[in-house]
Tab-separated table of C-alpha atoms in Angstrom:
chain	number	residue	atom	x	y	z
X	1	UNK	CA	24.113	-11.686	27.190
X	2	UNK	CA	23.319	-13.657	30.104
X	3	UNK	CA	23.265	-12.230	33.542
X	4	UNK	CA	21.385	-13.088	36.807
X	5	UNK	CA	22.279	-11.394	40.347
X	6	UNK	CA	20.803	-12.659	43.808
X	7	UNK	CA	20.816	-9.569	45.732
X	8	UNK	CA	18.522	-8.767	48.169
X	9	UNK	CA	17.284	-5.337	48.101
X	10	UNK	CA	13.928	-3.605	46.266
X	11	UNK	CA	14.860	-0.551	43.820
X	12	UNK	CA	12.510	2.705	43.543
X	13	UNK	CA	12.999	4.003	40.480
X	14	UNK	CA	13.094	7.787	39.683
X	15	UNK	CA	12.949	10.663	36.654
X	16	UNK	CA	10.997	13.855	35.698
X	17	UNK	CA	8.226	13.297	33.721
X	18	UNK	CA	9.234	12.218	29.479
X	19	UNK	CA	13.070	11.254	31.498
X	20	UNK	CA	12.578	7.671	30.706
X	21	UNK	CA	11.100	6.210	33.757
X	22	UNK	CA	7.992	4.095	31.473
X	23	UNK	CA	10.899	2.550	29.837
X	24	UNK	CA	13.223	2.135	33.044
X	25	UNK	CA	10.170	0.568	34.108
X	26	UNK	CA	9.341	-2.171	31.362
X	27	UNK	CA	13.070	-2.973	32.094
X	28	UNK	CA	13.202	-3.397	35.209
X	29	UNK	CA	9.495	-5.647	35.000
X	30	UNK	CA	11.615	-7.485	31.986
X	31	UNK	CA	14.128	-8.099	34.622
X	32	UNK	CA	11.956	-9.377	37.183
X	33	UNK	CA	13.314	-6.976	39.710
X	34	UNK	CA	11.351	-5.644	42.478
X	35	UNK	CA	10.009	-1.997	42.236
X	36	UNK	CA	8.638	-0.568	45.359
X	37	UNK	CA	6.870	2.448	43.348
X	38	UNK	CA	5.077	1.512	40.497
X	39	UNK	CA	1.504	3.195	40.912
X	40	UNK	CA	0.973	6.849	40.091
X	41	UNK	CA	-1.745	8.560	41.905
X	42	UNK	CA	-0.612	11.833	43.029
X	43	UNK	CA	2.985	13.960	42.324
X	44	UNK	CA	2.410	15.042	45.918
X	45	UNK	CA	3.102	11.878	47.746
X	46	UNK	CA	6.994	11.060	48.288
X	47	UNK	CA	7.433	7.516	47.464
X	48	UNK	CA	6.180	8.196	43.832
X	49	UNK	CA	8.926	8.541	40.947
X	50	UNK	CA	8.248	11.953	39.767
X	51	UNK	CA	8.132	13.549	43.748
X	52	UNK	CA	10.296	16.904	43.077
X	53	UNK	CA	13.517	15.695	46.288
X	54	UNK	CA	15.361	19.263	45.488
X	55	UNK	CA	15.850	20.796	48.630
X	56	UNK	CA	15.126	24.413	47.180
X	57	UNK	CA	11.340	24.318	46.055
X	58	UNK	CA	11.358	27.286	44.452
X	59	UNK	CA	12.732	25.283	40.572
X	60	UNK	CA	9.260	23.994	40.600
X	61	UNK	CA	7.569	25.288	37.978
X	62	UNK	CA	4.538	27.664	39.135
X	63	UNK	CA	2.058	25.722	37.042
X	64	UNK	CA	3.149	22.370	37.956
X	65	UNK	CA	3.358	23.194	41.840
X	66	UNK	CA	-0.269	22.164	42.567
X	67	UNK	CA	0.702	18.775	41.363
X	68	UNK	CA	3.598	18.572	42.378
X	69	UNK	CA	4.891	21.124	44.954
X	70	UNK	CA	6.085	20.418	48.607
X	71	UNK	CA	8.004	21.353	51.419
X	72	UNK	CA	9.616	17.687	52.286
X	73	UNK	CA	13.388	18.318	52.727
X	74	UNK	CA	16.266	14.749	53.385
X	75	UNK	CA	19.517	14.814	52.997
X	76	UNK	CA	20.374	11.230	52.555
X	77	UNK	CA	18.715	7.736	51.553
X	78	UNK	CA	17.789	6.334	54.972
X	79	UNK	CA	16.015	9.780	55.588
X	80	UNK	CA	14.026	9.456	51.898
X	81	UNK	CA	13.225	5.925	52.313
X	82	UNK	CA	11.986	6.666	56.217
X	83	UNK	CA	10.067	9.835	54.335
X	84	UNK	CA	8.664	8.010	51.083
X	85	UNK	CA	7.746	4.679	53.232
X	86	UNK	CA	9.670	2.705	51.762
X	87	UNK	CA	11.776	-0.367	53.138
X	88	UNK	CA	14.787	0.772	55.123
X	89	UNK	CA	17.228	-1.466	52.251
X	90	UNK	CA	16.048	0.228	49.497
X	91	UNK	CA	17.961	1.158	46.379
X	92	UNK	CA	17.039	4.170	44.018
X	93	UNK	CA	17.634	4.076	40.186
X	94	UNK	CA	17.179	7.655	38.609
X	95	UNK	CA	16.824	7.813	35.152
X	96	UNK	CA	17.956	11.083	33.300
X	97	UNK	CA	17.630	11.795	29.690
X	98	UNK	CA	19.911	14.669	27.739
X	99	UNK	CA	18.839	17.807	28.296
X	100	UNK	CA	17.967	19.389	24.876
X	101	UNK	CA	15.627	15.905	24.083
X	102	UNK	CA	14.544	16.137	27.318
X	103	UNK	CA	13.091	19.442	26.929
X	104	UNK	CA	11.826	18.552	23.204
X	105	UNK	CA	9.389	15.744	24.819
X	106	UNK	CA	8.315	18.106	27.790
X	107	UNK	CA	7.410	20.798	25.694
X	108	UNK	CA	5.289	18.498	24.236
X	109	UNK	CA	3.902	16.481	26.989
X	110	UNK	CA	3.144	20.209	28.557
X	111	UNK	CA	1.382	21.084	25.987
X	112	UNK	CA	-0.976	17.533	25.881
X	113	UNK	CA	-1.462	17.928	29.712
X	114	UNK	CA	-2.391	21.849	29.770
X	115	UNK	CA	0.918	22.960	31.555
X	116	UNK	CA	1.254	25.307	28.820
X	117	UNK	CA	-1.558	26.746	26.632
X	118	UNK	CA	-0.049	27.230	23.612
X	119	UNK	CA	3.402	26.411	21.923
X	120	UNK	CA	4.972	29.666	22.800
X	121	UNK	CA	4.010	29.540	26.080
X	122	UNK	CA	5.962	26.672	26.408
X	123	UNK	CA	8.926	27.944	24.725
X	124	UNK	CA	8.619	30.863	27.139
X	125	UNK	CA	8.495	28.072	29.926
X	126	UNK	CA	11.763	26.595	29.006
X	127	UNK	CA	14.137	28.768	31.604
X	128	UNK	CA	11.525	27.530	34.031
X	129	UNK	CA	11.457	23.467	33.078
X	130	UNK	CA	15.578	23.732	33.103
X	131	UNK	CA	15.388	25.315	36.592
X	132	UNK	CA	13.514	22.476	37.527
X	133	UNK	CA	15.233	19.760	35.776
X	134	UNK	CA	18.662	20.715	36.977
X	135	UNK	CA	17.849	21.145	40.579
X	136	UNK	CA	16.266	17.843	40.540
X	137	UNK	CA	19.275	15.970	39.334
X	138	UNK	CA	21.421	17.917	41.553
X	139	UNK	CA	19.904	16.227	44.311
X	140	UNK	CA	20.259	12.889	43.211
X	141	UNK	CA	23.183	12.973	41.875
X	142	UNK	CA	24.623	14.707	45.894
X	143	UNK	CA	22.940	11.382	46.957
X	144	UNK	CA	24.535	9.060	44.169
X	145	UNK	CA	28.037	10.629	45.203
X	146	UNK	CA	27.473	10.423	48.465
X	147	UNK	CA	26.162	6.569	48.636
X	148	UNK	CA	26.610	5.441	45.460
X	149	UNK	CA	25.808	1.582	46.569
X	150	UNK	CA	22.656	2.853	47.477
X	151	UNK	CA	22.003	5.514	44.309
X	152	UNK	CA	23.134	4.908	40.519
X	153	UNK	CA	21.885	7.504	37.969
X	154	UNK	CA	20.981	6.047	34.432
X	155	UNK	CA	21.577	8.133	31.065
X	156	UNK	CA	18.330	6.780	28.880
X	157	UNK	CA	20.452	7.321	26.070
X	158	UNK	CA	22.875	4.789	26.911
X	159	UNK	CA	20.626	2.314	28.884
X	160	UNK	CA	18.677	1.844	25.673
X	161	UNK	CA	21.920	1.322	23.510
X	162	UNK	CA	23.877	-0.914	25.778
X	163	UNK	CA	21.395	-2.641	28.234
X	164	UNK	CA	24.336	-4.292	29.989
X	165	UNK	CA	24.908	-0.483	32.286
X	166	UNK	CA	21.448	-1.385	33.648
X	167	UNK	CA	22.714	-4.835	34.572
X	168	UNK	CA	25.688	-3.407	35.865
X	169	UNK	CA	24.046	-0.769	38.005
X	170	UNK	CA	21.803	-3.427	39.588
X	171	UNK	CA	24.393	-6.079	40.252
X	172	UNK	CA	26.377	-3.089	42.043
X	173	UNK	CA	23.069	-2.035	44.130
X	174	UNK	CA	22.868	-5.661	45.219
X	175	UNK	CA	19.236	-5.957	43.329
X	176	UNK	CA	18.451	-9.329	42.305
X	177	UNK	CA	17.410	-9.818	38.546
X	178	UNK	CA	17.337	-12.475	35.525
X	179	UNK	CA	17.996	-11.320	32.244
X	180	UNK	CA	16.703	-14.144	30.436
X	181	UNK	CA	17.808	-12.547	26.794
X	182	UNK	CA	17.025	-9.124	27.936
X	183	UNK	CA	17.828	-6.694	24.938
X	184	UNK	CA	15.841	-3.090	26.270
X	185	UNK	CA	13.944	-3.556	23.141
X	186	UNK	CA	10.188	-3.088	22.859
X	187	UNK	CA	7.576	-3.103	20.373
X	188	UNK	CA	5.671	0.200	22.376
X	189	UNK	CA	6.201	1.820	26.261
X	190	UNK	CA	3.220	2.587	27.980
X	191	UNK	CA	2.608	5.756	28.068
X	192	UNK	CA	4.824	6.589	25.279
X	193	UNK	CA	2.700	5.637	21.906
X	194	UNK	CA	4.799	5.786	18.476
X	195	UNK	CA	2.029	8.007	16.886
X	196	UNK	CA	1.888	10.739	19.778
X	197	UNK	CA	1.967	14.220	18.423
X	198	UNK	CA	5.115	16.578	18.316
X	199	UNK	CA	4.459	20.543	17.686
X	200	UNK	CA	7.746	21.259	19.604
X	201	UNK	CA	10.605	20.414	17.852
X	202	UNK	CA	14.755	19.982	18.477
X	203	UNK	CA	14.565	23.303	15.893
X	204	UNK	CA	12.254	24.681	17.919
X	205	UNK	CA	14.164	24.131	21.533
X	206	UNK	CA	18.081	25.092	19.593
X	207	UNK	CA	16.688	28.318	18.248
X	208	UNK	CA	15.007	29.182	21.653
X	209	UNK	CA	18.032	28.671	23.405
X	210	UNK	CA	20.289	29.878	20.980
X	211	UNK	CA	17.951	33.420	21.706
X	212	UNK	CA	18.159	33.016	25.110
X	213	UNK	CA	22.028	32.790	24.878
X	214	UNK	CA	22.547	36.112	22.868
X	215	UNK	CA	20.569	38.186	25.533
X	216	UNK	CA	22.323	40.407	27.565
């Protein structure tokens, strides 16, 4: 594969937490592209990649909303750059991952950060976590509809099977990047070691859901 684009614009890249956004990351670094929000203080400040953009608050999560709660509404990408500070031509790459692994590896992360004290409270959380999850790609995706030389949504799935879509979604966002052999394959992410552990499993989440399904 060789690519290279000469665009001109910086991309902020975007997911829930365990979405894929470490890896989008190392990508996007492997790409030499220019990422406007790479530090992660606080979930509370808008130009990080976890800020909750859903217009209706309330799909927070109660015991996330310390950390990540607010009340900052937009309704398109000039008004989210203008709110997050950063540069009026920039481009936004959201990451998503499926939603049955995605709520496999935030069980678990919930459970490692003290979100949830115990397994079952995090199965219990699950209506909760979708709530949020859903919401928050209902606003991006409104955006990527809306402006979609301005917005492209990844699926994880298929950016780490077929790195070409990744190319392809920055060429069309008019991001400059140099592939140099890129193949979306790494040894380890950051943040994401091989030998983490994994209570909650895809058993686990299918028979919770399944239950959930069968209630009146």
């Amino acid at each position: 594969m060789r690519w290279a684009a000469a665009g001109r614009a910086p991309v902020a890249h975007h997911g829930l937490q365990r979405s894929g956004t470490n890896y989008l990351l190392q990508c996007l670094l492997s790409l030499r592209v220019p990422v406007v929000n790479m530090a992660e203080p606080s979930g509370r400040l808008p130009w990080l990649k976890h800020f909750r953009w859903q217009h209706d608050k309330r799909t927070i999560p109660s015991f996330i909303r310390r950390q990540y709660g607010n009340e900052l509404i937009v309704d398109d990408v000039a008004g989210l750059n203008v709110a997050a500070g950063y540069p009026p031509e920039t481009r936004h790459l959201v990451v998503r991952k499926d939603e049955t692994d995605w709520l496999v590896s935030i069980l678990n992360w919930s459970l490692y950060c003290g979100w949830v004290e115990s397994k079952e409270a995090g199965l219990c959380a699950m209506p909760a976590l979708l709530a949020d999850h859903r919401a928050y790609h209902q606003f991006w995706q409104r955006l990527a509809y809306r402006e979609p030389e301005r917005v492209r949504i990844l699926d994880l799935a298929r950016v780490a099977g077929c790195p070409e879509d990744l190319c392809e979604a920055l060429a069309a966002l008019d991001i400059a990047f140099h592939d140099h052999g890129f193949t979306g394959i790494f040894e380890e992410v950051p943040k994401s070691p091989k030998g983490r552990a994994r209570p909650v499993t895809a058993h686990d989440v299918a028979m919770a859901l399944s239950s959930a399904a069968e209630r009146p």
